[in-house]
mmCIF file of C-alpha atoms in Angstrom:
data_model
loop_
_atom_site.group_PDB
_atom_site.id
_atom_site.type_symbol
_atom_site.label_atom_id
_atom_site.label_comp_id
_atom_site.label_asym_id
_atom_site.label_seq_id
_atom_site.Cartn_x
_atom_site.Cartn_y
_atom_site.Cartn_z
ATOM 1 C CA UNK A 1 -28.415 -251.498 12.614
ATOM 2 C CA UNK A 2 -26.722 -249.085 15.012
ATOM 3 C CA UNK A 3 -24.433 -246.475 13.504
ATOM 4 C CA UNK A 4 -20.801 -247.159 14.275
ATOM 5 C CA UNK A 5 -18.945 -244.051 15.317
ATOM 6 C CA UNK A 6 -15.295 -243.718 14.474
ATOM 7 C CA UNK A 7 -13.112 -243.104 17.501
ATOM 8 C CA UNK A 8 -11.963 -239.548 18.132
ATOM 9 C CA UNK A 9 -8.473 -238.791 17.031
ATOM 10 C CA UNK A 10 -6.746 -238.057 20.309
ATOM 11 C CA UNK A 11 -3.730 -236.801 18.386
ATOM 12 C CA UNK A 12 -5.502 -233.616 17.325
ATOM 13 C CA UNK A 13 -2.381 -231.490 17.876
ATOM 14 C CA UNK A 14 -0.448 -233.176 15.048
ATOM 15 C CA UNK A 15 0.825 -230.794 12.370
ATOM 16 C CA UNK A 16 -1.485 -232.168 9.694
ATOM 17 C CA UNK A 17 -4.546 -231.689 11.949
ATOM 18 C CA UNK A 18 -3.520 -228.202 12.881
ATOM 19 C CA UNK A 19 -2.903 -227.289 9.237
ATOM 20 C CA UNK A 20 -6.315 -228.726 8.300
ATOM 21 C CA UNK A 21 -7.846 -226.524 10.969
ATOM 22 C CA UNK A 22 -6.123 -223.473 9.500
ATOM 23 C CA UNK A 23 -7.319 -224.378 6.026
ATOM 24 C CA UNK A 24 -10.852 -224.925 7.261
ATOM 25 C CA UNK A 25 -10.809 -221.459 8.757
ATOM 26 C CA UNK A 26 -9.713 -219.986 5.428
ATOM 27 C CA UNK A 27 -12.387 -221.785 3.468
ATOM 28 C CA UNK A 28 -15.099 -221.048 6.075
ATOM 29 C CA UNK A 29 -14.231 -217.367 6.090
ATOM 30 C CA UNK A 30 -14.270 -217.259 2.290
ATOM 31 C CA UNK A 31 -17.699 -218.800 2.103
ATOM 32 C CA UNK A 32 -18.990 -216.890 5.161
ATOM 33 C CA UNK A 33 -18.165 -213.528 3.503
ATOM 34 C CA UNK A 34 -18.961 -214.358 -0.128
ATOM 35 C CA UNK A 35 -22.602 -213.231 -0.278
ATOM 36 C CA UNK A 36 -21.959 -210.137 1.888
ATOM 37 C CA UNK A 37 -19.051 -209.201 -0.399
ATOM 38 C CA UNK A 38 -21.408 -209.281 -3.403
ATOM 39 C CA UNK A 39 -23.874 -207.026 -1.636
ATOM 40 C CA UNK A 40 -21.113 -204.602 -0.436
ATOM 41 C CA UNK A 41 -19.813 -204.364 -4.024
ATOM 42 C CA UNK A 42 -23.188 -202.951 -5.119
ATOM 43 C CA UNK A 43 -22.596 -199.995 -2.716
ATOM 44 C CA UNK A 44 -18.907 -199.618 -3.501
ATOM 45 C CA UNK A 45 -18.083 -200.829 0.007
ATOM 46 C CA UNK A 46 -15.589 -203.380 1.337
ATOM 47 C CA UNK A 47 -15.268 -205.577 4.399
ATOM 48 C CA UNK A 48 -14.150 -202.676 6.573
ATOM 49 C CA UNK A 49 -17.532 -200.999 5.865
ATOM 50 C CA UNK A 50 -19.270 -204.274 6.752
ATOM 51 C CA UNK A 51 -17.478 -204.573 10.100
ATOM 52 C CA UNK A 52 -18.335 -200.940 11.022
ATOM 53 C CA UNK A 53 -21.994 -201.363 10.047
ATOM 54 C CA UNK A 54 -22.265 -204.661 11.911
ATOM 55 C CA UNK A 55 -20.780 -203.490 15.189
ATOM 56 C CA UNK A 56 -22.570 -200.156 15.184
ATOM 57 C CA UNK A 57 -25.790 -202.055 14.526
ATOM 58 C CA UNK A 58 -25.085 -204.428 17.438
ATOM 59 C CA UNK A 59 -24.104 -201.542 19.755
ATOM 60 C CA UNK A 60 -26.241 -198.462 18.987
ATOM 61 C CA UNK A 61 -24.800 -195.366 20.618
ATOM 62 C CA UNK A 62 -21.287 -196.765 20.825
ATOM 63 C CA UNK A 63 -18.392 -194.341 20.785
ATOM 64 C CA UNK A 64 -15.763 -194.124 18.091
ATOM 65 C CA UNK A 65 -13.232 -195.221 20.758
ATOM 66 C CA UNK A 66 -15.253 -198.362 21.511
ATOM 67 C CA UNK A 67 -15.401 -199.157 17.799
ATOM 68 C CA UNK A 68 -11.686 -198.635 17.427
ATOM 69 C CA UNK A 69 -11.126 -200.999 20.346
ATOM 70 C CA UNK A 70 -13.209 -203.725 18.680
ATOM 71 C CA UNK A 71 -11.799 -203.339 15.182
ATOM 72 C CA UNK A 72 -8.158 -202.857 16.191
ATOM 73 C CA UNK A 73 -7.508 -200.450 13.289
ATOM 74 C CA UNK A 74 -6.024 -196.988 13.144
ATOM 75 C CA UNK A 75 -8.099 -193.869 13.596
ATOM 76 C CA UNK A 76 -7.136 -192.904 10.077
ATOM 77 C CA UNK A 77 -8.512 -196.138 8.587
ATOM 78 C CA UNK A 78 -11.727 -195.881 10.585
ATOM 79 C CA UNK A 79 -12.148 -192.196 9.688
ATOM 80 C CA UNK A 80 -12.062 -192.916 5.970
ATOM 81 C CA UNK A 81 -14.705 -195.671 6.218
ATOM 82 C CA UNK A 82 -16.851 -193.943 8.800
ATOM 83 C CA UNK A 83 -16.855 -190.629 6.920
ATOM 84 C CA UNK A 84 -18.130 -192.391 3.808
ATOM 85 C CA UNK A 85 -20.852 -194.227 5.760
ATOM 86 C CA UNK A 86 -21.996 -190.989 7.428
ATOM 87 C CA UNK A 87 -21.856 -188.994 4.166
ATOM 88 C CA UNK A 88 -23.928 -191.607 2.376
ATOM 89 C CA UNK A 89 -26.531 -191.816 5.143
ATOM 90 C CA UNK A 90 -25.846 -195.219 6.684
ATOM 91 C CA UNK A 91 -24.591 -193.995 10.079
ATOM 92 C CA UNK A 92 -25.320 -190.945 12.243
ATOM 93 C CA UNK A 93 -22.960 -189.348 14.740
ATOM 94 C CA UNK A 94 -24.043 -187.299 17.691
ATOM 95 C CA UNK A 95 -22.064 -185.776 20.563
ATOM 96 C CA UNK A 96 -21.974 -187.573 23.916
ATOM 97 C CA UNK A 97 -24.322 -186.291 26.593
ATOM 98 C CA UNK A 98 -21.587 -185.916 29.278
ATOM 99 C CA UNK A 99 -18.533 -185.469 27.063
ATOM 100 C CA UNK A 100 -19.409 -183.436 23.957
ATOM 101 C CA UNK A 101 -16.083 -184.508 22.322
ATOM 102 C CA UNK A 102 -17.363 -188.110 22.158
ATOM 103 C CA UNK A 103 -19.075 -189.150 18.950
ATOM 104 C CA UNK A 104 -21.875 -191.654 19.485
ATOM 105 C CA UNK A 105 -22.620 -193.823 16.474
ATOM 106 C CA UNK A 106 -25.952 -195.303 15.340
ATOM 107 C CA UNK A 107 -27.299 -196.818 12.177
ATOM 108 C CA UNK A 108 -29.849 -194.858 10.163
ATOM 109 C CA UNK A 109 -32.841 -196.729 8.745
ATOM 110 C CA UNK A 110 -30.826 -197.148 5.528
ATOM 111 C CA UNK A 111 -27.868 -198.486 7.533
ATOM 112 C CA UNK A 112 -30.056 -200.911 9.472
ATOM 113 C CA UNK A 113 -31.529 -202.220 6.216
ATOM 114 C CA UNK A 114 -28.059 -202.809 4.798
ATOM 115 C CA UNK A 115 -26.935 -204.502 8.031
ATOM 116 C CA UNK A 116 -29.940 -206.794 7.871
ATOM 117 C CA UNK A 117 -29.186 -207.678 4.265
ATOM 118 C CA UNK A 118 -25.528 -208.391 5.016
ATOM 119 C CA UNK A 119 -26.230 -210.454 8.123
ATOM 120 C CA UNK A 120 -29.215 -212.412 6.798
ATOM 121 C CA UNK A 121 -27.211 -214.882 4.637
ATOM 122 C CA UNK A 122 -24.484 -215.227 7.297
ATOM 123 C CA UNK A 123 -27.028 -215.988 10.003
ATOM 124 C CA UNK A 124 -28.647 -218.649 7.771
ATOM 125 C CA UNK A 125 -25.257 -220.225 7.030
ATOM 126 C CA UNK A 126 -24.318 -220.367 10.722
ATOM 127 C CA UNK A 127 -27.727 -221.663 11.738
ATOM 128 C CA UNK A 128 -27.514 -224.422 9.110
ATOM 129 C CA UNK A 129 -24.053 -225.417 10.286
ATOM 130 C CA UNK A 130 -25.125 -225.334 13.970
ATOM 131 C CA UNK A 131 -28.229 -227.439 13.289
ATOM 132 C CA UNK A 132 -26.160 -229.980 11.371
ATOM 133 C CA UNK A 133 -23.432 -230.192 14.045
ATOM 134 C CA UNK A 134 -25.676 -230.269 17.194
ATOM 135 C CA UNK A 135 -25.509 -228.503 20.490
ATOM 136 C CA UNK A 136 -22.425 -230.276 21.862
ATOM 137 C CA UNK A 137 -20.369 -229.507 18.743
ATOM 138 C CA UNK A 138 -21.565 -225.911 18.745
ATOM 139 C CA UNK A 139 -20.348 -225.530 22.340
ATOM 140 C CA UNK A 140 -16.995 -227.039 21.384
ATOM 141 C CA UNK A 141 -16.769 -224.735 18.333
ATOM 142 C CA UNK A 142 -17.494 -221.749 20.581
ATOM 143 C CA UNK A 143 -14.689 -222.836 22.928
ATOM 144 C CA UNK A 144 -12.288 -223.148 20.022
ATOM 145 C CA UNK A 145 -13.200 -219.680 18.705
ATOM 146 C CA UNK A 146 -12.833 -218.159 22.182
ATOM 147 C CA UNK A 147 -9.420 -219.762 22.397
ATOM 148 C CA UNK A 148 -8.427 -218.094 19.116
ATOM 149 C CA UNK A 149 -9.210 -214.521 20.190
ATOM 150 C CA UNK A 150 -7.219 -212.409 22.621
ATOM 151 C CA UNK A 151 -8.020 -212.453 26.313
ATOM 152 C CA UNK A 152 -9.529 -208.955 26.514
ATOM 153 C CA UNK A 153 -11.956 -209.663 23.677
ATOM 154 C CA UNK A 154 -12.881 -212.990 25.328
ATOM 155 C CA UNK A 155 -14.370 -210.942 28.156
ATOM 156 C CA UNK A 156 -16.985 -209.558 25.741
ATOM 157 C CA UNK A 157 -18.480 -213.086 25.637
ATOM 158 C CA UNK A 158 -18.439 -213.734 29.363
ATOM 159 C CA UNK A 159 -22.018 -213.538 30.558
ATOM 160 C CA UNK A 160 -20.938 -211.872 33.851
ATOM 161 C CA UNK A 161 -19.092 -209.018 32.082
ATOM 162 C CA UNK A 162 -21.307 -208.610 29.043
ATOM 163 C CA UNK A 163 -22.843 -205.186 28.747
#
């Protein structure tokens, strides 16, 4: 017997539907970060450390200014986290080749191992959800997420402007 699909709710902008979307984001973020939070705790780190390690790992040689632009935090906040990660051997800093005032950031082997550990469970969770939802739903989800972030950050995900 053929599976009967329920019709799509064309009233998806109703308050209850929007609130459900907000709640789903809260629950998804909680579960998405849970395992990483446990790992970070073992190092005495928090989510700010995770974000720094993740983005430096994805963009080796990035400048402190580029990282500040991604994270949208103050220099003071980044300095505290970054200093700890450098001091404990997770990140290296080197001066820029053309502008010696620039600090170029890269993960050390220790930092790369921690980044892999932190990302491994998250990748598995996303892959499982993607597989379950299917390609069309994944593309829809991507569009929704792009719609949630600011316009300048959306450009990071445009294949024509991606570095």
